[in-house]
Amino acid sequence: MSNNLALNIEKIKQEKNGIDVLADIYFHAVFAERVSPENLERFKWYGLYAQDEKQEYFILRIPLSMGELNLQQIKTLSLISKEYANNSLVFSSTQKVELKDIKIHNLPNIFNLLQEVGLNTSFEAGHTVRRVLTCPINTIDDSQVFNVSALAKKLDETFIGNKKFSNLPNSLQMAISGHEEGCNVQTTPEVSFNATTNDKDKIIFMIKILDVNIGYISPAQVINTAKAIAEIYRDFGDRGNFLTSSFEHLVKKWGIARFFDILNPSTNYKIQRNISTKQSTTPRNPRMGINKSSIEGESYIGCKITSSIIENKSLDSLSNLLEKYSASKIKITHKGNIVILDAQSKSANDFAKELEKINFNPFV
C-alpha cells in the first residue's frame, strides 16, 4: 500500500497546513529527531523527501521559475551539490533541480544558500498549484505569437506561497505558451493558456482543460481565469478519496461542458467560444543546436546532457564557459536538457565546441 493510501492526507492537512512546516524542518535539522509519517507528507510542500526508511538521507527538489537559472544560481547549486549532496545534482524533465544524499542537519545552510540567490523550494509538491510551465525558448523565440514571460511571472506570484492555494484536493499544474499548440511538454498539463491571434490580429489566449479547448480570453484575463479554475478545484474537488482527488477526475466526473458552465459565470467577463483564429504560418524554431535569437547579436544554444547526474566539476566548467563567452543564463527543457539563452552570435560556434567537450552537447 502506498504512503498516500495508508495516510489520511486530508486529516494531516487539517492538523497543519503544509505551508506551515518550515519551522518543523528546522527543528528536525537541529535536534535530529525522527520525522513522523505525517510530517514527511507535509515536508513535500518544501520539496523534501526521505530517501531511505532510516531517514539517514533526504532528497531535495528545487522548482525553477520558468525553468531558468542565472550564473550565480548555477554556481550556488554546484557548491551545494559538492558540499552537501555527494555530487548528485540532476536537471529534471519537470524543470526542477534534484539533489540526493542530503543530511537533514545541513538543510538550514542549504536553504540559506538558495535564498541568497533567489531560489526556494516552496510549493515544489504537495496539494498546491505548481510553478507554471513555459516554453524553454520563450523571450528569444521569434516564431512564437506572444512573449508570455510577464504573465508567467504573475501566475507564479499569484499562487506560489499563497495560503489560499496551499491546500487543494491534490496538485494542479498549469502551463502558458506563446505558441497556439503549446510547449510540447512531456505530459499534458491540466490547464494550459496558449497564445494565438483572432481574425483582427489581436492576441488572445486559448484555454485548454485536459488538452480540450474550452474558449478564448484576452491576455489581461489570464490571471483571473487561472485563479477561478484553481478555486473551483479547491472548493469542489474530491477530498474523501485520494484515488479520485485529482483535477482530472473532477473534470471527467462533471464533463467539460459542466466545468465550463461553472467557470464562465465565476469571472466578471465572458469566455468567448466561437472565435475565428489565424493559424500561424511561421515554422516553430528548434531548441537544440545553435539558433539565432530574436535579440540582435545573440544566439541561443540548446545542449543535450549526456549524463543524468551532473557533477559539480561539470557545472563549474559550464559556469566558466558562460563567463568566458559573456553569457549569463540557461533554461532547463522539458526533457531535462539545457538551453543557453544569451550567447553572443559572433562566438557561438566556438562556444558550442567547448560545450561539447564538457558533455553539454549542442551537436545532436
JSON list of C-alpha atoms in Angstrom, two decimals, residues 168-341:
[
{"chain": "A", "resi": 168, "resn": "LEU", "atom": "CA", "xyz": [-6.08, 21.78, -2.80]},
{"chain": "A", "resi": 169, "resn": "PRO", "atom": "CA", "xyz": [-7.52, 18.26, -3.04]},
{"chain": "A", "resi": 170, "resn": "ASN", "atom": "CA", "xyz": [-4.33, 17.34, -4.92]},
{"chain": "A", "resi": 171, "resn": "SER", "atom": "CA", "xyz": [-1.78, 19.05, -7.17]},
{"chain": "A", "resi": 172, "resn": "LEU", "atom": "CA", "xyz": [-2.65, 21.36, -10.07]},
{"chain": "A", "resi": 173, "resn": "GLN", "atom": "CA", "xyz": [-0.26, 22.00, -12.96]},
{"chain": "A", "resi": 174, "resn": "MET", "atom": "CA", "xyz": [-0.70, 24.94, -15.33]},
{"chain": "A", "resi": 175, "resn": "ALA", "atom": "CA", "xyz": [1.26, 25.92, -18.43]},
{"chain": "A", "resi": 176, "resn": "ILE", "atom": "CA", "xyz": [1.40, 29.05, -20.56]},
{"chain": "A", "resi": 177, "resn": "SER", "atom": "CA", "xyz": [2.78, 29.28, -24.08]},
{"chain": "A", "resi": 178, "resn": "GLY", "atom": "CA", "xyz": [3.37, 31.83, -26.78]},
{"chain": "A", "resi": 179, "resn": "HIS", "atom": "CA", "xyz": [2.52, 29.12, -29.31]},
{"chain": "A", "resi": 180, "resn": "GLU", "atom": "CA", "xyz": [-1.04, 28.06, -30.15]},
{"chain": "A", "resi": 181, "resn": "GLU", "atom": "CA", "xyz": [-0.02, 24.40, -29.96]},
{"chain": "A", "resi": 182, "resn": "GLY", "atom": "CA", "xyz": [1.57, 24.81, -26.52]},
{"chain": "A", "resi": 183, "resn": "CYS", "atom": "CA", "xyz": [5.02, 23.99, -25.14]},
{"chain": "A", "resi": 184, "resn": "ASN", "atom": "CA", "xyz": [5.46, 20.35, -26.16]},
{"chain": "A", "resi": 185, "resn": "VAL", "atom": "CA", "xyz": [5.94, 19.25, -22.55]},
{"chain": "A", "resi": 186, "resn": "GLN", "atom": "CA", "xyz": [6.45, 15.62, -21.55]},
{"chain": "A", "resi": 187, "resn": "THR", "atom": "CA", "xyz": [2.95, 15.26, -20.10]},
{"chain": "A", "resi": 188, "resn": "THR", "atom": "CA", "xyz": [-0.23, 17.21, -20.82]},
{"chain": "A", "resi": 189, "resn": "PRO", "atom": "CA", "xyz": [-0.76, 20.00, -18.24]},
{"chain": "A", "resi": 190, "resn": "GLU", "atom": "CA", "xyz": [-4.17, 20.02, -16.61]},
{"chain": "A", "resi": 191, "resn": "VAL", "atom": "CA", "xyz": [-4.64, 23.69, -17.55]},
{"chain": "A", "resi": 192, "resn": "SER", "atom": "CA", "xyz": [-2.98, 25.48, -20.47]},
{"chain": "A", "resi": 193, "resn": "PHE", "atom": "CA", "xyz": [-3.14, 29.03, -21.78]},
{"chain": "A", "resi": 194, "resn": "ASN", "atom": "CA", "xyz": [-1.88, 29.15, -25.38]},
{"chain": "A", "resi": 195, "resn": "ALA", "atom": "CA", "xyz": [-1.46, 32.41, -27.30]},
{"chain": "A", "resi": 196, "resn": "THR", "atom": "CA", "xyz": [-2.97, 32.84, -30.74]},
{"chain": "A", "resi": 197, "resn": "THR", "atom": "CA", "xyz": [-4.48, 35.67, -32.81]},
{"chain": "A", "resi": 198, "resn": "ASN", "atom": "CA", "xyz": [-8.04, 36.35, -33.88]},
{"chain": "A", "resi": 199, "resn": "ASP", "atom": "CA", "xyz": [-9.12, 37.45, -37.36]},
{"chain": "A", "resi": 200, "resn": "LYS", "atom": "CA", "xyz": [-8.32, 41.07, -36.43]},
{"chain": "A", "resi": 201, "resn": "ASP", "atom": "CA", "xyz": [-4.72, 40.16, -35.48]},
{"chain": "A", "resi": 202, "resn": "LYS", "atom": "CA", "xyz": [-5.43, 40.71, -31.80]},
{"chain": "A", "resi": 203, "resn": "ILE", "atom": "CA", "xyz": [-3.64, 38.47, -29.27]},
{"chain": "A", "resi": 204, "resn": "ILE", "atom": "CA", "xyz": [-5.96, 36.12, -27.42]},
{"chain": "A", "resi": 205, "resn": "PHE", "atom": "CA", "xyz": [-5.34, 33.04, -25.26]},
{"chain": "A", "resi": 206, "resn": "MET", "atom": "CA", "xyz": [-6.93, 29.66, -25.79]},
{"chain": "A", "resi": 207, "resn": "ILE", "atom": "CA", "xyz": [-7.91, 27.95, -22.52]},
{"chain": "A", "resi": 208, "resn": "LYS", "atom": "CA", "xyz": [-7.30, 24.22, -22.61]},
{"chain": "A", "resi": 209, "resn": "ILE", "atom": "CA", "xyz": [-8.58, 21.93, -19.88]},
{"chain": "A", "resi": 210, "resn": "LEU", "atom": "CA", "xyz": [-7.03, 18.46, -20.08]},
{"chain": "A", "resi": 211, "resn": "ASP", "atom": "CA", "xyz": [-5.96, 19.42, -23.63]},
{"chain": "A", "resi": 212, "resn": "VAL", "atom": "CA", "xyz": [-9.53, 20.35, -24.66]},
{"chain": "A", "resi": 213, "resn": "ASN", "atom": "CA", "xyz": [-10.11, 23.90, -25.92]},
{"chain": "A", "resi": 214, "resn": "ILE", "atom": "CA", "xyz": [-12.96, 25.49, -23.92]},
{"chain": "A", "resi": 215, "resn": "GLY", "atom": "CA", "xyz": [-12.72, 29.08, -25.19]},
{"chain": "A", "resi": 216, "resn": "TYR", "atom": "CA", "xyz": [-10.71, 32.26, -25.52]},
{"chain": "A", "resi": 217, "resn": "ILE", "atom": "CA", "xyz": [-9.77, 35.20, -23.27]},
{"chain": "A", "resi": 218, "resn": "SER", "atom": "CA", "xyz": [-7.60, 38.30, -23.52]},
{"chain": "A", "resi": 219, "resn": "PRO", "atom": "CA", "xyz": [-4.07, 38.41, -22.02]},
{"chain": "A", "resi": 220, "resn": "ALA", "atom": "CA", "xyz": [-5.42, 40.66, -19.24]},
{"chain": "A", "resi": 221, "resn": "GLN", "atom": "CA", "xyz": [-7.89, 37.92, -18.25]},
{"chain": "A", "resi": 222, "resn": "VAL", "atom": "CA", "xyz": [-5.40, 35.06, -17.89]},
{"chain": "A", "resi": 223, "resn": "ILE", "atom": "CA", "xyz": [-4.59, 35.57, -14.19]},
{"chain": "A", "resi": 224, "resn": "ASN", "atom": "CA", "xyz": [-8.20, 35.85, -13.02]},
{"chain": "A", "resi": 225, "resn": "THR", "atom": "CA", "xyz": [-9.19, 32.84, -15.14]},
{"chain": "A", "resi": 226, "resn": "ALA", "atom": "CA", "xyz": [-6.36, 30.78, -13.61]},
{"chain": "A", "resi": 227, "resn": "LYS", "atom": "CA", "xyz": [-7.47, 31.80, -10.12]},
{"chain": "A", "resi": 228, "resn": "ALA", "atom": "CA", "xyz": [-11.08, 30.90, -10.89]},
{"chain": "A", "resi": 229, "resn": "ILE", "atom": "CA", "xyz": [-10.06, 27.43, -12.15]},
{"chain": "A", "resi": 230, "resn": "ALA", "atom": "CA", "xyz": [-7.92, 26.81, -9.05]},
{"chain": "A", "resi": 231, "resn": "GLU", "atom": "CA", "xyz": [-10.75, 27.97, -6.76]},
{"chain": "A", "resi": 232, "resn": "ILE", "atom": "CA", "xyz": [-13.24, 25.64, -8.44]},
{"chain": "A", "resi": 233, "resn": "TYR", "atom": "CA", "xyz": [-10.87, 22.71, -7.95]},
{"chain": "A", "resi": 234, "resn": "ARG", "atom": "CA", "xyz": [-10.14, 23.75, -4.36]},
{"chain": "A", "resi": 235, "resn": "ASP", "atom": "CA", "xyz": [-13.82, 24.02, -3.46]},
{"chain": "A", "resi": 236, "resn": "PHE", "atom": "CA", "xyz": [-15.32, 21.11, -5.44]},
{"chain": "A", "resi": 237, "resn": "GLY", "atom": "CA", "xyz": [-12.54, 18.53, -5.85]},
{"chain": "A", "resi": 238, "resn": "ASP", "atom": "CA", "xyz": [-12.91, 15.19, -4.07]},
{"chain": "A", "resi": 239, "resn": "ARG", "atom": "CA", "xyz": [-11.28, 15.23, -0.64]},
{"chain": "A", "resi": 240, "resn": "GLY", "atom": "CA", "xyz": [-12.80, 11.96, 0.55]},
{"chain": "A", "resi": 241, "resn": "ASN", "atom": "CA", "xyz": [-10.76, 9.56, -1.57]},
{"chain": "A", "resi": 242, "resn": "PHE", "atom": "CA", "xyz": [-7.15, 10.11, -2.58]},
{"chain": "A", "resi": 243, "resn": "LEU", "atom": "CA", "xyz": [-7.62, 7.96, -5.69]},
{"chain": "A", "resi": 244, "resn": "THR", "atom": "CA", "xyz": [-10.29, 10.34, -7.03]},
{"chain": "A", "resi": 245, "resn": "SER", "atom": "CA", "xyz": [-8.83, 13.61, -5.74]},
{"chain": "A", "resi": 246, "resn": "SER", "atom": "CA", "xyz": [-7.18, 14.80, -8.94]},
{"chain": "A", "resi": 247, "resn": "PHE", "atom": "CA", "xyz": [-8.26, 17.75, -11.07]},
{"chain": "A", "resi": 248, "resn": "GLU", "atom": "CA", "xyz": [-8.60, 15.35, -14.00]},
{"chain": "A", "resi": 249, "resn": "HIS", "atom": "CA", "xyz": [-11.07, 13.21, -12.07]},
{"chain": "A", "resi": 250, "resn": "LEU", "atom": "CA", "xyz": [-13.21, 16.24, -11.19]},
{"chain": "A", "resi": 251, "resn": "VAL", "atom": "CA", "xyz": [-13.38, 17.40, -14.82]},
{"chain": "A", "resi": 252, "resn": "LYS", "atom": "CA", "xyz": [-14.16, 13.93, -16.14]},
{"chain": "A", "resi": 253, "resn": "LYS", "atom": "CA", "xyz": [-16.80, 13.42, -13.46]},
{"chain": "A", "resi": 254, "resn": "TRP", "atom": "CA", "xyz": [-18.53, 16.68, -14.38]},
{"chain": "A", "resi": 255, "resn": "GLY", "atom": "CA", "xyz": [-17.72, 16.71, -18.08]},
{"chain": "A", "resi": 256, "resn": "ILE", "atom": "CA", "xyz": [-16.10, 19.62, -19.92]},
{"chain": "A", "resi": 257, "resn": "ALA", "atom": "CA", "xyz": [-19.45, 21.31, -20.63]},
{"chain": "A", "resi": 258, "resn": "ARG", "atom": "CA", "xyz": [-20.44, 21.48, -16.96]},
{"chain": "A", "resi": 259, "resn": "PHE", "atom": "CA", "xyz": [-16.98, 22.62, -15.95]},
{"chain": "A", "resi": 260, "resn": "PHE", "atom": "CA", "xyz": [-17.26, 25.48, -18.45]},
{"chain": "A", "resi": 261, "resn": "ASP", "atom": "CA", "xyz": [-20.74, 26.36, -17.18]},
{"chain": "A", "resi": 262, "resn": "ILE", "atom": "CA", "xyz": [-19.35, 26.73, -13.65]},
{"chain": "A", "resi": 263, "resn": "LEU", "atom": "CA", "xyz": [-16.19, 28.56, -14.70]},
{"chain": "A", "resi": 264, "resn": "ASN", "atom": "CA", "xyz": [-17.76, 31.12, -17.05]},
{"chain": "A", "resi": 265, "resn": "PRO", "atom": "CA", "xyz": [-20.01, 32.92, -14.52]},
{"chain": "A", "resi": 266, "resn": "SER", "atom": "CA", "xyz": [-17.28, 32.85, -11.86]},
{"chain": "A", "resi": 267, "resn": "THR", "atom": "CA", "xyz": [-15.45, 35.65, -13.68]},
{"chain": "A", "resi": 268, "resn": "ASN", "atom": "CA", "xyz": [-16.68, 39.19, -14.44]},
{"chain": "A", "resi": 269, "resn": "TYR", "atom": "CA", "xyz": [-16.23, 38.63, -18.18]},
{"chain": "A", "resi": 270, "resn": "LYS", "atom": "CA", "xyz": [-17.44, 36.05, -20.66]},
{"chain": "A", "resi": 271, "resn": "ILE", "atom": "CA", "xyz": [-15.16, 33.39, -22.03]},
{"chain": "A", "resi": 272, "resn": "GLN", "atom": "CA", "xyz": [-15.58, 33.57, -25.79]},
{"chain": "A", "resi": 273, "resn": "ARG", "atom": "CA", "xyz": [-16.40, 30.33, -27.60]},
{"chain": "A", "resi": 274, "resn": "ASN", "atom": "CA", "xyz": [-16.96, 30.99, -31.30]},
{"chain": "A", "resi": 275, "resn": "ILE", "atom": "CA", "xyz": [-13.89, 32.96, -32.37]},
{"chain": "A", "resi": 276, "resn": "SER", "atom": "CA", "xyz": [-12.11, 32.74, -35.69]},
{"chain": "A", "resi": 277, "resn": "THR", "atom": "CA", "xyz": [-8.37, 32.40, -35.16]},
{"chain": "A", "resi": 278, "resn": "LYS", "atom": "CA", "xyz": [-5.47, 32.70, -37.56]},
{"chain": "A", "resi": 279, "resn": "GLN", "atom": "CA", "xyz": [-3.22, 29.69, -37.96]},
{"chain": "A", "resi": 280, "resn": "SER", "atom": "CA", "xyz": [0.46, 30.57, -37.64]},
{"chain": "A", "resi": 281, "resn": "THR", "atom": "CA", "xyz": [2.42, 30.03, -40.85]},
{"chain": "A", "resi": 282, "resn": "THR", "atom": "CA", "xyz": [5.81, 30.57, -39.16]},
{"chain": "A", "resi": 283, "resn": "PRO", "atom": "CA", "xyz": [7.71, 27.29, -38.62]},
{"chain": "A", "resi": 284, "resn": "ARG", "atom": "CA", "xyz": [8.42, 26.65, -34.98]},
{"chain": "A", "resi": 285, "resn": "ASN", "atom": "CA", "xyz": [12.05, 27.26, -34.04]},
{"chain": "A", "resi": 286, "resn": "PRO", "atom": "CA", "xyz": [14.17, 24.33, -32.79]},
{"chain": "A", "resi": 287, "resn": "ARG", "atom": "CA", "xyz": [15.52, 24.15, -29.24]},
{"chain": "A", "resi": 288, "resn": "MET", "atom": "CA", "xyz": [18.71, 22.19, -29.80]},
{"chain": "A", "resi": 289, "resn": "GLY", "atom": "CA", "xyz": [21.89, 23.37, -31.50]},
{"chain": "A", "resi": 290, "resn": "ILE", "atom": "CA", "xyz": [22.94, 26.93, -32.37]},
{"chain": "A", "resi": 291, "resn": "ASN", "atom": "CA", "xyz": [19.99, 29.14, -33.31]},
{"chain": "A", "resi": 292, "resn": "LYS", "atom": "CA", "xyz": [19.53, 32.83, -33.97]},
{"chain": "A", "resi": 293, "resn": "SER", "atom": "CA", "xyz": [17.83, 34.65, -31.11]},
{"chain": "A", "resi": 294, "resn": "SER", "atom": "CA", "xyz": [15.18, 37.33, -31.53]},
{"chain": "A", "resi": 295, "resn": "ILE", "atom": "CA", "xyz": [17.63, 39.59, -29.67]},
{"chain": "A", "resi": 296, "resn": "GLU", "atom": "CA", "xyz": [20.03, 41.32, -32.04]},
{"chain": "A", "resi": 297, "resn": "GLY", "atom": "CA", "xyz": [23.56, 39.95, -31.96]},
{"chain": "A", "resi": 298, "resn": "GLU", "atom": "CA", "xyz": [22.66, 36.95, -29.80]},
{"chain": "A", "resi": 299, "resn": "SER", "atom": "CA", "xyz": [22.06, 33.25, -30.34]},
{"chain": "A", "resi": 300, "resn": "TYR", "atom": "CA", "xyz": [20.73, 30.50, -28.12]},
{"chain": "A", "resi": 301, "resn": "ILE", "atom": "CA", "xyz": [22.44, 27.13, -27.85]},
{"chain": "A", "resi": 302, "resn": "GLY", "atom": "CA", "xyz": [20.44, 24.02, -26.98]},
{"chain": "A", "resi": 303, "resn": "CYS", "atom": "CA", "xyz": [22.56, 21.26, -25.43]},
{"chain": "A", "resi": 304, "resn": "LYS", "atom": "CA", "xyz": [21.76, 17.63, -24.76]},
{"chain": "A", "resi": 305, "resn": "ILE", "atom": "CA", "xyz": [23.04, 16.47, -21.39]},
{"chain": "A", "resi": 306, "resn": "THR", "atom": "CA", "xyz": [24.82, 13.17, -21.77]},
{"chain": "A", "resi": 307, "resn": "SER", "atom": "CA", "xyz": [24.65, 12.11, -18.11]},
{"chain": "A", "resi": 308, "resn": "SER", "atom": "CA", "xyz": [21.59, 12.28, -15.88]},
{"chain": "A", "resi": 309, "resn": "ILE", "atom": "CA", "xyz": [23.71, 13.15, -12.82]},
{"chain": "A", "resi": 310, "resn": "ILE", "atom": "CA", "xyz": [25.75, 16.32, -13.28]},
{"chain": "A", "resi": 311, "resn": "GLU", "atom": "CA", "xyz": [28.87, 16.51, -11.12]},
{"chain": "A", "resi": 312, "resn": "ASN", "atom": "CA", "xyz": [29.85, 19.87, -9.66]},
{"chain": "A", "resi": 313, "resn": "LYS", "atom": "CA", "xyz": [33.02, 19.97, -11.81]},
{"chain": "A", "resi": 314, "resn": "SER", "atom": "CA", "xyz": [30.78, 19.88, -14.90]},
{"chain": "A", "resi": 315, "resn": "LEU", "atom": "CA", "xyz": [28.66, 22.69, -13.51]},
{"chain": "A", "resi": 316, "resn": "ASP", "atom": "CA", "xyz": [31.82, 24.65, -12.69]},
{"chain": "A", "resi": 317, "resn": "SER", "atom": "CA", "xyz": [33.05, 24.13, -16.23]},
{"chain": "A", "resi": 318, "resn": "LEU", "atom": "CA", "xyz": [29.69, 25.32, -17.54]},
{"chain": "A", "resi": 319, "resn": "SER", "atom": "CA", "xyz": [29.87, 28.43, -15.34]},
{"chain": "A", "resi": 320, "resn": "ASN", "atom": "CA", "xyz": [33.40, 29.15, -16.55]},
{"chain": "A", "resi": 321, "resn": "LEU", "atom": "CA", "xyz": [32.33, 28.88, -20.18]},
{"chain": "A", "resi": 322, "resn": "LEU", "atom": "CA", "xyz": [29.31, 31.12, -19.61]},
{"chain": "A", "resi": 323, "resn": "GLU", "atom": "CA", "xyz": [31.62, 33.77, -18.17]},
{"chain": "A", "resi": 324, "resn": "LYS", "atom": "CA", "xyz": [34.23, 33.29, -20.88]},
{"chain": "A", "resi": 325, "resn": "TYR", "atom": "CA", "xyz": [31.66, 33.82, -23.64]},
{"chain": "A", "resi": 326, "resn": "SER", "atom": "CA", "xyz": [29.71, 36.60, -21.89]},
{"chain": "A", "resi": 327, "resn": "ALA", "atom": "CA", "xyz": [26.55, 34.52, -21.36]},
{"chain": "A", "resi": 328, "resn": "SER", "atom": "CA", "xyz": [24.58, 34.68, -18.13]},
{"chain": "A", "resi": 329, "resn": "LYS", "atom": "CA", "xyz": [21.56, 32.36, -18.06]},
{"chain": "A", "resi": 330, "resn": "ILE", "atom": "CA", "xyz": [20.21, 28.97, -19.05]},
{"chain": "A", "resi": 331, "resn": "LYS", "atom": "CA", "xyz": [16.86, 27.24, -19.13]},
{"chain": "A", "resi": 332, "resn": "ILE", "atom": "CA", "xyz": [16.12, 23.61, -18.42]},
{"chain": "A", "resi": 333, "resn": "THR", "atom": "CA", "xyz": [13.98, 21.99, -21.12]},
{"chain": "A", "resi": 334, "resn": "HIS", "atom": "CA", "xyz": [11.06, 19.62, -20.62]},
{"chain": "A", "resi": 335, "resn": "LYS", "atom": "CA", "xyz": [13.41, 16.73, -21.40]},
{"chain": "A", "resi": 336, "resn": "GLY", "atom": "CA", "xyz": [15.99, 17.72, -18.79]},
{"chain": "A", "resi": 337, "resn": "ASN", "atom": "CA", "xyz": [18.43, 19.28, -21.25]},
{"chain": "A", "resi": 338, "resn": "ILE", "atom": "CA", "xyz": [19.55, 22.94, -21.24]},
{"chain": "A", "resi": 339, "resn": "VAL", "atom": "CA", "xyz": [19.35, 25.99, -23.47]},
{"chain": "A", "resi": 340, "resn": "ILE", "atom": "CA", "xyz": [21.91, 28.78, -23.08]},
{"chain": "A", "resi": 341, "resn": "LEU", "atom": "CA", "xyz": [19.78, 31.84, -23.71]}
]
